[in-house]
Protein backbone atom coordinates (compact mmCIF):
# COMPACT_ATOMS: atom_id res chain seq x y z
CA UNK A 1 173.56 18.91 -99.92
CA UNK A 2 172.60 16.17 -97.41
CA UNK A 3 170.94 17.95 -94.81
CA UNK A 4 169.76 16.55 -91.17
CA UNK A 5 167.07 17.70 -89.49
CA UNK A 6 166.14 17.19 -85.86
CA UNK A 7 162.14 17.42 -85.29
CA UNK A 8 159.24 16.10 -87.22
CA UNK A 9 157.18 19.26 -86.37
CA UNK A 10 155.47 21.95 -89.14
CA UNK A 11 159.06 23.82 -88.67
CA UNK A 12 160.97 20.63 -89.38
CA UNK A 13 158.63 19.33 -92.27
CA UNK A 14 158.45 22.89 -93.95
CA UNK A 15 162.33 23.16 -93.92
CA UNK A 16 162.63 19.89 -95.34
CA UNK A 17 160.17 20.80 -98.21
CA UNK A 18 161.95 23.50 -98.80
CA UNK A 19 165.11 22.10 -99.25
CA UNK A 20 163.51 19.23 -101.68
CA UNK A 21 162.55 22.40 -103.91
CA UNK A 22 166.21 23.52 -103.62
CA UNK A 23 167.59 20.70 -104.75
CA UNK A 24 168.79 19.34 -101.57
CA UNK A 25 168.67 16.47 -99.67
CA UNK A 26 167.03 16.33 -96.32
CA UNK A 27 166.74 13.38 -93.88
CA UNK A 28 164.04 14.52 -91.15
CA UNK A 29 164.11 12.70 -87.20
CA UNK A 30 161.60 13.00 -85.15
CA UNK A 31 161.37 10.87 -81.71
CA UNK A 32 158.11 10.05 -81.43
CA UNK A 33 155.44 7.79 -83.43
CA UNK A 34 153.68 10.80 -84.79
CA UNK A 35 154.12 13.64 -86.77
CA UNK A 36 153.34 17.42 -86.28
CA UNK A 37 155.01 18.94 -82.76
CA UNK A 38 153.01 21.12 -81.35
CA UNK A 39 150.42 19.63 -83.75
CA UNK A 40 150.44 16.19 -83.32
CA UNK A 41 148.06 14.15 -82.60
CA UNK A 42 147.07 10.06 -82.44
CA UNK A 43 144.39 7.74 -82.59
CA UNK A 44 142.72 6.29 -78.74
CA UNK A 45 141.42 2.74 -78.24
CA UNK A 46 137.93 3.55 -79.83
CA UNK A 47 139.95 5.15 -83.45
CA UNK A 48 139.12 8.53 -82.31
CA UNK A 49 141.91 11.56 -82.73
CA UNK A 50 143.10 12.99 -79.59
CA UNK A 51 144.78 16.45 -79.82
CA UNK A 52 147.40 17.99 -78.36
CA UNK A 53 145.49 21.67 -79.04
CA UNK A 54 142.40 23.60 -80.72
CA UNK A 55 144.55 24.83 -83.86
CA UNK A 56 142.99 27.46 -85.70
CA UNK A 57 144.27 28.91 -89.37
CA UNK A 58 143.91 32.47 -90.37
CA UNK A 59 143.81 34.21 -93.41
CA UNK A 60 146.68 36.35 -92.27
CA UNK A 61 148.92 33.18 -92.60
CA UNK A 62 150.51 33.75 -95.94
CA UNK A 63 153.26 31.59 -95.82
CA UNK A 64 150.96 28.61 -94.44
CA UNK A 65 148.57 29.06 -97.23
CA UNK A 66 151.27 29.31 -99.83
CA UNK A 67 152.75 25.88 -98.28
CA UNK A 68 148.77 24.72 -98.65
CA UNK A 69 148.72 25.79 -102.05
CA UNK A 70 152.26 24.23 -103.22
CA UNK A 71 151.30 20.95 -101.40
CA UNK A 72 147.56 20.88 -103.23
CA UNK A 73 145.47 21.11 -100.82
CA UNK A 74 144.01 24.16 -100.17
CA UNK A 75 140.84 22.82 -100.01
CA UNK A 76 141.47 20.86 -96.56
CA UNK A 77 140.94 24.44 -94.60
CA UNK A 78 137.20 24.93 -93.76
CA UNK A 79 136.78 28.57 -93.69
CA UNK A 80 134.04 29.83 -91.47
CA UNK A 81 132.09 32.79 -90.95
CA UNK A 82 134.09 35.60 -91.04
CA UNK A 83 133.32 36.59 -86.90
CA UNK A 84 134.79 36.97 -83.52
CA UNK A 85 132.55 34.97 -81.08
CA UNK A 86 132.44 35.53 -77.40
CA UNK A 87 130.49 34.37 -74.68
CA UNK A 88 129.46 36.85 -71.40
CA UNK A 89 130.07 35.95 -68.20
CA UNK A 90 127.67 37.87 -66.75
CA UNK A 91 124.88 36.31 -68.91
CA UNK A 92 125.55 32.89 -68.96
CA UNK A 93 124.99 30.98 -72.59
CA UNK A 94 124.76 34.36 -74.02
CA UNK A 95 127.25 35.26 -76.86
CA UNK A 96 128.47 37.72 -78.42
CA UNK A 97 129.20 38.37 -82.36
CA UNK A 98 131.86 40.37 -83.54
CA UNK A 99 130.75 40.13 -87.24
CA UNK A 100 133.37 41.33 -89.94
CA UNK A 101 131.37 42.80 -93.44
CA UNK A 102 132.76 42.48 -96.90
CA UNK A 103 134.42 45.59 -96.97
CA UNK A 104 137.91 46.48 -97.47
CA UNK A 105 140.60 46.45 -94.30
CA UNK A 106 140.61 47.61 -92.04
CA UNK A 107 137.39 49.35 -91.99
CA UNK A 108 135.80 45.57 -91.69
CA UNK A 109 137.04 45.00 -88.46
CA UNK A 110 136.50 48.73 -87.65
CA UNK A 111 132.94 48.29 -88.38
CA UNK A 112 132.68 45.08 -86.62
CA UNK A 113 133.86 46.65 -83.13
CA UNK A 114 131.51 49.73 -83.57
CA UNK A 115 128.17 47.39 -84.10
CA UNK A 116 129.15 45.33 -80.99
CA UNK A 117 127.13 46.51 -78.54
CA UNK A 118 127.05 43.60 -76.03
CA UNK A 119 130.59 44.36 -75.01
CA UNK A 120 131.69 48.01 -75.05
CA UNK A 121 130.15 51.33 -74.86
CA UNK A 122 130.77 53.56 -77.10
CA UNK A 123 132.92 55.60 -75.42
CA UNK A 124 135.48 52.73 -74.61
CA UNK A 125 135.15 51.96 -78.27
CA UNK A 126 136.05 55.38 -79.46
CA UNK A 127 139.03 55.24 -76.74
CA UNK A 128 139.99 51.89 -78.13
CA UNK A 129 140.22 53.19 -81.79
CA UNK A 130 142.17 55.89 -80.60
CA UNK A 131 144.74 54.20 -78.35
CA UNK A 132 145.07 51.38 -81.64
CA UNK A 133 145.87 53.96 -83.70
CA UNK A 134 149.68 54.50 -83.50
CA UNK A 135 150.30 50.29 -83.53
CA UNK A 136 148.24 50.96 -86.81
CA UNK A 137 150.19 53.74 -88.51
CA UNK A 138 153.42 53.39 -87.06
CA UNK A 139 153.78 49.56 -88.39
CA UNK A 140 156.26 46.95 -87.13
CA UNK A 141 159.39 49.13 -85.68
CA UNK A 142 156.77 50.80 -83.40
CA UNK A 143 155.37 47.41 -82.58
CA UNK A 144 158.87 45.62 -81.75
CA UNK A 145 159.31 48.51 -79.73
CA UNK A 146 156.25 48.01 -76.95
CA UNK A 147 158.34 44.72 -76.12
CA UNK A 148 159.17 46.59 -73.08
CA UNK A 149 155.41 46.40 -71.86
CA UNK A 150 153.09 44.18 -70.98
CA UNK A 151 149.59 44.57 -72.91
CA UNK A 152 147.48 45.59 -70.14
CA UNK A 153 150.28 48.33 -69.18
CA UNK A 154 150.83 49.44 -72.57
CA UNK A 155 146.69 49.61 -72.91
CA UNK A 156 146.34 52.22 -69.43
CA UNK A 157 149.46 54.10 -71.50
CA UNK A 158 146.88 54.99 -74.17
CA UNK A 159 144.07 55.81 -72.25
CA UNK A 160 142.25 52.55 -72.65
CA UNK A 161 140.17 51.57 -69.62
CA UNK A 162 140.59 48.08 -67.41
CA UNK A 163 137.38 46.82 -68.45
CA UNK A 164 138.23 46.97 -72.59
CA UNK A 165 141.41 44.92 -71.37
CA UNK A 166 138.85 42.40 -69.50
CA UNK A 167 136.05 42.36 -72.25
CA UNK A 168 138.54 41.80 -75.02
CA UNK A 169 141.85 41.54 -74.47
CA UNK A 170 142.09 38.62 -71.96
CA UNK A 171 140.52 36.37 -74.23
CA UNK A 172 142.70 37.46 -76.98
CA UNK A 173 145.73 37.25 -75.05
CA UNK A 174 145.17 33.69 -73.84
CA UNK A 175 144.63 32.39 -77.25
CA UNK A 176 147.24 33.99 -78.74
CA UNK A 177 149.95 32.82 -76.03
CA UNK A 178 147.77 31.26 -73.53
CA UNK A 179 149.32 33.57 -70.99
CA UNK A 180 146.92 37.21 -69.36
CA UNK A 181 147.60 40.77 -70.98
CA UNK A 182 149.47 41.64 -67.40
CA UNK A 183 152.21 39.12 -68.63
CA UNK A 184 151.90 39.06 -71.98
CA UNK A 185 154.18 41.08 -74.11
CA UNK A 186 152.16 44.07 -75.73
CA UNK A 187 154.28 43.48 -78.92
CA UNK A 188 152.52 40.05 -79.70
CA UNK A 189 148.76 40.99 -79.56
CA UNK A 190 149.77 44.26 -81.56
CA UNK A 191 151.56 42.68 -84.18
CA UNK A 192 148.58 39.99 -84.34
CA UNK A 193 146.30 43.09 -84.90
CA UNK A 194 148.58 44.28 -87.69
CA UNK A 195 148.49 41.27 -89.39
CA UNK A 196 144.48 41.06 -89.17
CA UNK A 197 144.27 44.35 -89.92
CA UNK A 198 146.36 44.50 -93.10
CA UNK A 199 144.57 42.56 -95.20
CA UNK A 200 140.39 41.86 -95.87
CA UNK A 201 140.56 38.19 -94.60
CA UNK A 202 143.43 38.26 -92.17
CA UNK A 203 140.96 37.71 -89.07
CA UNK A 204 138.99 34.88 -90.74
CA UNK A 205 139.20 31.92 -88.85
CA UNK A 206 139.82 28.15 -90.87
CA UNK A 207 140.09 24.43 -89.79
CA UNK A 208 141.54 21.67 -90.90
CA UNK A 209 139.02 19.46 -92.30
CA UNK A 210 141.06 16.42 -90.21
CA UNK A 211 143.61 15.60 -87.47
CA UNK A 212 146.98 17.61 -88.19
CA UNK A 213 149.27 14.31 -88.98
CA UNK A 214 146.75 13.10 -91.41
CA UNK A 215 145.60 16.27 -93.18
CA UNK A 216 148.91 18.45 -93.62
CA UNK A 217 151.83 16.56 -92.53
CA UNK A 218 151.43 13.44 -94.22
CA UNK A 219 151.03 15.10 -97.81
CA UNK A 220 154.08 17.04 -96.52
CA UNK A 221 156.05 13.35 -95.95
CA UNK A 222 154.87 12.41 -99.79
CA UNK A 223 156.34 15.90 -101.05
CA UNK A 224 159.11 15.34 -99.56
CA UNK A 225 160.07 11.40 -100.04
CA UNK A 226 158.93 11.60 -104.16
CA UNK A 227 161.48 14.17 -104.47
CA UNK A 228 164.57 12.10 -102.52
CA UNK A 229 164.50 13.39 -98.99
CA UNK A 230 163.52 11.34 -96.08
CA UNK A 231 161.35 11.43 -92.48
CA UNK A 232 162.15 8.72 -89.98
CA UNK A 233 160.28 7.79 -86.99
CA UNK A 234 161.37 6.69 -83.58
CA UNK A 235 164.31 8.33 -84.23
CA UNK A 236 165.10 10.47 -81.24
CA UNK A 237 168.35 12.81 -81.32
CA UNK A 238 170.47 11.62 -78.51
CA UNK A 239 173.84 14.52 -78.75
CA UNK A 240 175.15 16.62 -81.22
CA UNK A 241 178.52 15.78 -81.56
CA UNK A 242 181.16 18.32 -82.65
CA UNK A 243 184.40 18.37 -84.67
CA UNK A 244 187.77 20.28 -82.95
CA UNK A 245 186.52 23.49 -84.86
CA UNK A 246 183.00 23.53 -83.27
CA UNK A 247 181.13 22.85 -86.31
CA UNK A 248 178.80 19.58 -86.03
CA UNK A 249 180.36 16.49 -87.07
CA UNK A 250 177.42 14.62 -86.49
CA UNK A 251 173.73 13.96 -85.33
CA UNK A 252 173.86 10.90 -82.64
CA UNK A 253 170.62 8.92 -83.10
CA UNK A 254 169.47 6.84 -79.97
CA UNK A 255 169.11 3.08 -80.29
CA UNK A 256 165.59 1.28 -79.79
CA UNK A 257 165.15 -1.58 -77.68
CA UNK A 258 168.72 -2.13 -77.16
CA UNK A 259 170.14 -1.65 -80.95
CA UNK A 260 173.39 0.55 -80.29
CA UNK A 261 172.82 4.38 -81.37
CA UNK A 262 173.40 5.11 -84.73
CA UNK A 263 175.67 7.99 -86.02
CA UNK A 264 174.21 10.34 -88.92
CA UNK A 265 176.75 12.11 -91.32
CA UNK A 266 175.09 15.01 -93.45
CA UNK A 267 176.36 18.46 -94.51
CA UNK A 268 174.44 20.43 -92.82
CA UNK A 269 172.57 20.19 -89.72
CA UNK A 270 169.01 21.87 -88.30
CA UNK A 271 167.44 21.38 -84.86
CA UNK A 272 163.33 22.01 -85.77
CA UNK A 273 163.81 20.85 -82.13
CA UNK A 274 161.38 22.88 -79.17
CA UNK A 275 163.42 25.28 -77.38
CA UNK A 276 163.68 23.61 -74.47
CA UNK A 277 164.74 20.78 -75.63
CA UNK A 278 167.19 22.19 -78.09
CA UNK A 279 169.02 23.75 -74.51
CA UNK A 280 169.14 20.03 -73.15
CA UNK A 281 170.80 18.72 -76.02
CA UNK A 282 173.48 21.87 -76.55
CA UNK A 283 176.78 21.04 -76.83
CA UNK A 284 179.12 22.66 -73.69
CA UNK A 285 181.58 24.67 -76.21
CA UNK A 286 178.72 26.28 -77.34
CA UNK A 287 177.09 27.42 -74.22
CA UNK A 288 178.90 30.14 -73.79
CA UNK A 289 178.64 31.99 -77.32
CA UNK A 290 175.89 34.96 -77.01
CA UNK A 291 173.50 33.18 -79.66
CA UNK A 292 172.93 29.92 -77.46
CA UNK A 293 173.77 31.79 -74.28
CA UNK A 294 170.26 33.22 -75.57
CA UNK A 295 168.22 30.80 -75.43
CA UNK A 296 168.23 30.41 -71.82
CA UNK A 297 166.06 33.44 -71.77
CA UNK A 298 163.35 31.83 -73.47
CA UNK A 299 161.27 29.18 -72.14
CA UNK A 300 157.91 27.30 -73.37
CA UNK A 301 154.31 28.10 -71.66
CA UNK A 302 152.46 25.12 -70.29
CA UNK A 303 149.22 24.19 -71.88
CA UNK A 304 146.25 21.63 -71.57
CA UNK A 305 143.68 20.44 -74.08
CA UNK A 306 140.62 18.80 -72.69
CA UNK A 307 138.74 16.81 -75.36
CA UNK A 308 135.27 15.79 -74.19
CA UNK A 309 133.13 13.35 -75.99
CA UNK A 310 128.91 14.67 -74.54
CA UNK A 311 125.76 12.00 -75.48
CA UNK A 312 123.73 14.70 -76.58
CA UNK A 313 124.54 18.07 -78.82
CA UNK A 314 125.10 20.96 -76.67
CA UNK A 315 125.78 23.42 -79.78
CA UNK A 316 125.43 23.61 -83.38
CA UNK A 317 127.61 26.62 -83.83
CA UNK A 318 130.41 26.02 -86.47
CA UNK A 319 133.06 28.10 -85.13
CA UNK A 320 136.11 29.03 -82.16
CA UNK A 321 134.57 30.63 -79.10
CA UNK A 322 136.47 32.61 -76.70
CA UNK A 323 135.16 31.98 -73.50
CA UNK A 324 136.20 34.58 -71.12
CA UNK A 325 136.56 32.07 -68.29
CA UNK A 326 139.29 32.72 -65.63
CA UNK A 327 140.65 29.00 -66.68
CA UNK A 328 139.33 28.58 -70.03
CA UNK A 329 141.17 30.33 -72.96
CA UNK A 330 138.79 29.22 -76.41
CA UNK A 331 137.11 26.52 -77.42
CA UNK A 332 135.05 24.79 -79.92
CA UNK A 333 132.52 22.07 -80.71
CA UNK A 334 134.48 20.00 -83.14
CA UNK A 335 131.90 17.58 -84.20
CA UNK A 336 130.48 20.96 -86.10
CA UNK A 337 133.75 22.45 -86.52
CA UNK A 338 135.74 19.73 -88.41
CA UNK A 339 134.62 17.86 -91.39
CA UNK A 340 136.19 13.94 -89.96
CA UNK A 341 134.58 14.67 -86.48
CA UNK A 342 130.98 15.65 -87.81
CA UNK A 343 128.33 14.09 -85.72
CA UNK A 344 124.53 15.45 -85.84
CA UNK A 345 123.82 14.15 -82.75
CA UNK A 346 126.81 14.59 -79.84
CA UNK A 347 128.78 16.76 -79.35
CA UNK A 348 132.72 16.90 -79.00
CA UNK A 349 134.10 20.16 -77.34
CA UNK A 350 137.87 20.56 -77.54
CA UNK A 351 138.84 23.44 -75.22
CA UNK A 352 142.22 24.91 -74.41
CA UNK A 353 143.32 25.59 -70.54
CA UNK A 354 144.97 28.22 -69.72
CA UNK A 355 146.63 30.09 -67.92
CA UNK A 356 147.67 26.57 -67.10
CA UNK A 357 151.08 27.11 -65.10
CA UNK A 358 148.78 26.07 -61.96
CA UNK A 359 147.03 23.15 -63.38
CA UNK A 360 149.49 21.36 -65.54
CA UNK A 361 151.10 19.30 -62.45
CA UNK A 362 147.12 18.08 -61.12
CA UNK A 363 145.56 15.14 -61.76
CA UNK A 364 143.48 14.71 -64.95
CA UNK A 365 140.13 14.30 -62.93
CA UNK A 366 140.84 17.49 -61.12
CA UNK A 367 141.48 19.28 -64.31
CA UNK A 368 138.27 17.35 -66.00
CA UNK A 369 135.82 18.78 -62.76
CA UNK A 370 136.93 22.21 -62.88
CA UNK A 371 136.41 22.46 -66.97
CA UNK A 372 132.82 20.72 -66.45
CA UNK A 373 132.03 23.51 -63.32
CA UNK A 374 133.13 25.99 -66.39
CA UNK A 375 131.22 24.80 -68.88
CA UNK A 376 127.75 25.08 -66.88
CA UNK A 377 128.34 28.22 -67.18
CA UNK A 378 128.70 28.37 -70.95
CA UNK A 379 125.42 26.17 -71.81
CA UNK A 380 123.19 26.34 -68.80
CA UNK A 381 120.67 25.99 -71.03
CA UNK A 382 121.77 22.10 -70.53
CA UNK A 383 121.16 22.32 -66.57
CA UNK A 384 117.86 20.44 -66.10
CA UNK A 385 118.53 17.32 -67.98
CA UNK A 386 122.56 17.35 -67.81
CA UNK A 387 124.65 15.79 -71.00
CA UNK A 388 126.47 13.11 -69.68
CA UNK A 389 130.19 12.50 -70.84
CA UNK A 390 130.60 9.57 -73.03
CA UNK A 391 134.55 9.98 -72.66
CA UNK A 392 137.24 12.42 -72.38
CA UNK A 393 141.11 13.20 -72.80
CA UNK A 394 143.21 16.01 -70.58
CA UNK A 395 146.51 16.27 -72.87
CA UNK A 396 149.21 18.14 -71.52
CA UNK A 397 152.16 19.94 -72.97
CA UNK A 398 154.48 20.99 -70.07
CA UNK A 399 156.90 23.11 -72.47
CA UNK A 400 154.72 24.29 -75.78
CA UNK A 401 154.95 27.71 -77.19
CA UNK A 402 157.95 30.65 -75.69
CA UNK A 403 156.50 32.57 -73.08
CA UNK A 404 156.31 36.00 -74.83
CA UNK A 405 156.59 38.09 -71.18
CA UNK A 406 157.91 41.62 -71.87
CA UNK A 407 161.95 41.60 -73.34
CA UNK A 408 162.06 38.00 -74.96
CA UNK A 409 161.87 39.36 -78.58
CA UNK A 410 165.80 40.30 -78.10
CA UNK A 411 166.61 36.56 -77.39
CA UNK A 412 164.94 34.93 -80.47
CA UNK A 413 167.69 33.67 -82.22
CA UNK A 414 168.08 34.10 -86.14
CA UNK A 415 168.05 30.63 -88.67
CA UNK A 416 171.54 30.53 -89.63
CA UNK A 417 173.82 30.21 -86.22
CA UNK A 418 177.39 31.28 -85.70
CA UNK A 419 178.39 27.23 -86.42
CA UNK A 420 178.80 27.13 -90.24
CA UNK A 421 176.98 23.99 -90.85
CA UNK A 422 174.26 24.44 -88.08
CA UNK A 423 170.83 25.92 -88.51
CA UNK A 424 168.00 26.33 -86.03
CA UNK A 425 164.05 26.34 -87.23
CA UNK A 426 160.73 26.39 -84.65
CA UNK A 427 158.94 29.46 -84.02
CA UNK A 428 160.83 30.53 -81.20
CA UNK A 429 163.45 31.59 -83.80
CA UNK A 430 163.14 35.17 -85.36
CA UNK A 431 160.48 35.88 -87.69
CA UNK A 432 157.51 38.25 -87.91
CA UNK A 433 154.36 35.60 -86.63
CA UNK A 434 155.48 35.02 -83.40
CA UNK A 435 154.76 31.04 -81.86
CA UNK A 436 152.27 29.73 -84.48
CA UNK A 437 151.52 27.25 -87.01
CA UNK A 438 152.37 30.33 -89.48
CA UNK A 439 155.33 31.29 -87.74
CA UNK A 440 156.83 27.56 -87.59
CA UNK A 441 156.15 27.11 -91.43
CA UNK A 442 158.17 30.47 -92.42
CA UNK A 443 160.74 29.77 -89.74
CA UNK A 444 161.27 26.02 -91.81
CA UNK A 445 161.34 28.15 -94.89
CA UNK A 446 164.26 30.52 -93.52
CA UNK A 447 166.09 27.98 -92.13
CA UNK A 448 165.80 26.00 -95.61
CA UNK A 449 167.01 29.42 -97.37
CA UNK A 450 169.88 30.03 -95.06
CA UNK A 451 171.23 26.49 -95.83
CA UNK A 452 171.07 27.37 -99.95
CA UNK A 453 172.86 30.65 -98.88
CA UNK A 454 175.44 29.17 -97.13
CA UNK A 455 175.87 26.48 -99.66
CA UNK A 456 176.09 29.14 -102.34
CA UNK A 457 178.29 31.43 -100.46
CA UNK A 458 180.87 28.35 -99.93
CA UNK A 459 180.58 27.74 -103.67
CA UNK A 460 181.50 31.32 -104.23
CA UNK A 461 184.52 31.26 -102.17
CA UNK A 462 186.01 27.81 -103.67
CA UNK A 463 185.75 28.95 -107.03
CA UNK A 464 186.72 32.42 -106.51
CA UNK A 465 189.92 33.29 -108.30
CA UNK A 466 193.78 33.10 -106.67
CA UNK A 467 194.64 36.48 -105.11
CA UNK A 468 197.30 37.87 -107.31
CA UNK A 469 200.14 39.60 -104.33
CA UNK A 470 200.39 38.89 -100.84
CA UNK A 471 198.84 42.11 -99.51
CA UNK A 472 195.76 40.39 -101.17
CA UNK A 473 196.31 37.04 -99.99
CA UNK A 474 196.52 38.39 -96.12
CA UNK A 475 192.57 39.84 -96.97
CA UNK A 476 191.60 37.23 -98.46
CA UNK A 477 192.47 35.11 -95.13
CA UNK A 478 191.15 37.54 -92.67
């Protein structure tokens, strides 16, 4: 099958892969210059990457290190210490270790939480274990259940005190969604523990040893190209135009510098699109069917990445750090961090704003001052004899990630759509790792599987034998 795919992201490039393996033929589009979505990432005046975010792998991201694996390279993921880092607000530059032994899960992370003492006493810790236990036990229907709460409610529902949820859990939420556990759906930071807590690695943190476009999805464009399919550039979807029946009769690609737009033919078609953009470029007759009419209810979360290039190091720690500051979600210093940014002597912090739904509409230098007023808190050790910024880059992302606030896991939609020949990947759609690099690589592989299943169910019914009497041939139709 010839198979057109809207969106050059990790959910557009993994379906794409996996339709090479099936067989199939994909052609991917994406609109910009650069690979990677939510992951991209390019090159400024002075050859130095500029991200669009602090992307961190896990080892609880199966399907991301099977793609690693099948791609061969595995060995581009830097794992670090296995360790939760934190710093404390009320002791500036002071951090704190949540260090996870080499013991079987969960009991590692268990342990870890019970020889913090910087953070919790010991009767919040014992409350904590206790109120974790049923999201635990119970597994993922109990999980998907809690929808209907936000964390920090669904924490006071199991006895668990405001100041765990402000130690812990507001750091956790805002990396995991970049949203606070009052909005935050208490299903996505409980599944997250599920998955960390299921198996002995799941919390370990890894980075790329590069920028994104270089590191994963170029060796994903090779896979893919060697084995027939194709990924074009500057090749932004313009409508999806239908046939009578409502299936897709083709992808409309918008003309450059005045060429006329060109018209794609393929036999099936996948939008690896962001949500938002996918309900922009919906066509009318399909606004109204329940699995579009869907989408409306989910929208993406604003975020910022501030990249700062410092004369001097202010860190050597090789690692994420959550910050706990009422705009800063986590951060890290990424000349330690990642292998093509070493540098022994300055630093590079890249740190992730957020809550940012009141700072994505200011002016870089406003965004720039407050981080800096942040981050004399975090190394005031630096006070006397200031670092001064060599350079720096505020990148926003107005629409990134769907807002998980309580009752959006309803509206994710599933891969295959109610069009025949339409399929939907990103990870917005339904799958079990929420909006992440993990959860857009398994939503590409679902979407890539739906297609074979729809191809081999059409198979099926063409070669299926005549019926025999015409009680059989009215079933048959229905």
């Amino acid at each position: 099958m010839r198979v057109a795919i809207a969106g050059g992201g990790l959910a557009g490039l993994a379906c794409a892969k996996y339709l090479v393996d099936a067989g199939h033929t994909p052609i991917v589009l994406e609109s910009r210059e650069v690979l990677g979505g939510l992951v991209a990432a390019w090159k400024d005046e002075e050859g130095d990457w500029v991200e669009t975010g602090l992307h961190n792998f896990f080892g609880a991201y199966p399907n991301m290190l099977q793609l690693l694996d099948e791609l061969g390279i595995s060995d581009r993921i830097q794992w670090k210490r296995h360790a939760l880092i934190f710093n404390q607000p009320d002791k500036p530059g002071v951090l704190s270790w949540f260090d996870v032994p080499d013991i079987p899960a969960p009991f590692n992370v268990i342990v870890s939480i019970l020889r913090n003492n910087d953070m919790l006493s010991w009767g919040q810790k014992v409350r904590l274990a206790i109120g974790l236990i049923p999201a635990i036990v119970r597994g993922d229907k109990y999980v998907e259940s809690m929808d209907r709460y936000t964390l920090s409610e669904w924490l006071a529902s199991r006895g668990i005190d405001q100041k765990v949820d402000q130690e812990i859990f507001i750091a956790a939420s805002k990396a995991l969604k970049f949203i606070d556990p009052d909005k935050i759906s208490a299903t996505i930071p409980l599944r997250a523990l599920n998955k960390f807590l299921q198996q002995k690695n799941g919390s370990r943190i890894g980075y790329l040893d590069g920028a994104p476009p270089d590191r994963l999805c170029q060796p994903m464009v090779d896979y893919i190209t060697a084995r027939g399919g194709k990924v074009r550039l500057q090749a932004p979807l313009k409508e999806i135009a239908l046939q009578e029946d409502g299936r897709v009769r083709h992808f409309l690609i918008r003309g450059r510098g005045g060429a006329a737009d060109e018209v794609l033919s393929a036999d099936a078609y996948v939008s690896a699109l962001p949500v938002d953009v996918m309900k922009v470029l919906m066509p009318s007759p399909w606004q109204e069917i329940p699995y579009f009419a869907n989408l409306k209810e989910l929208e993406g979360v604003p975020v910022i990445n501030v990249q700062i290039w410092f004369d001097r190091k202010l860190t050597h720690i090789d690692h994420t750090l959550f910050s706990r500051s009422p705009i800063l979600s986590v951060y890290s210093d990424m000349s330690n961090s990642c292998k093509a940014y070493e540098n022994p002597h300055q630093s590079m912090l890249e740190l992730v704003v957020a809550p940012a739904e009141d700072w994505i509409h200011r002016p870089d230098a406003e965004i720039m001052a407050a981080t800096l007023q942040e981050l004399e808190k975090l190394f005031p050790e630096h006070l006397p004899e200031p670092a001064r910024v060599v350079k720096s880059h505020v990148v926003k992302t107005p629409r990134s990630i769907y807002t998980a606030t309580p009752g959006r896991e309803q509206f994710r939609p599933a891969q295959a759509s109610p069009i025949p020949n339409f399929f939907l990947a990103g990870s917005y759609t339904a799958q079990p790792f929420f909006g992440s690099m993990e959860g857009a690589v398994l939503s590409g592989k679902l979407a890539a599987q739906a297609i074979s299943s729809a191809e081999a169910d059409s198979l099926a019914a063409v070669s299926a034998p005549l019926p025999t009497s015409s009680k059989t041939t009215n079933a048959a139709t229905a």
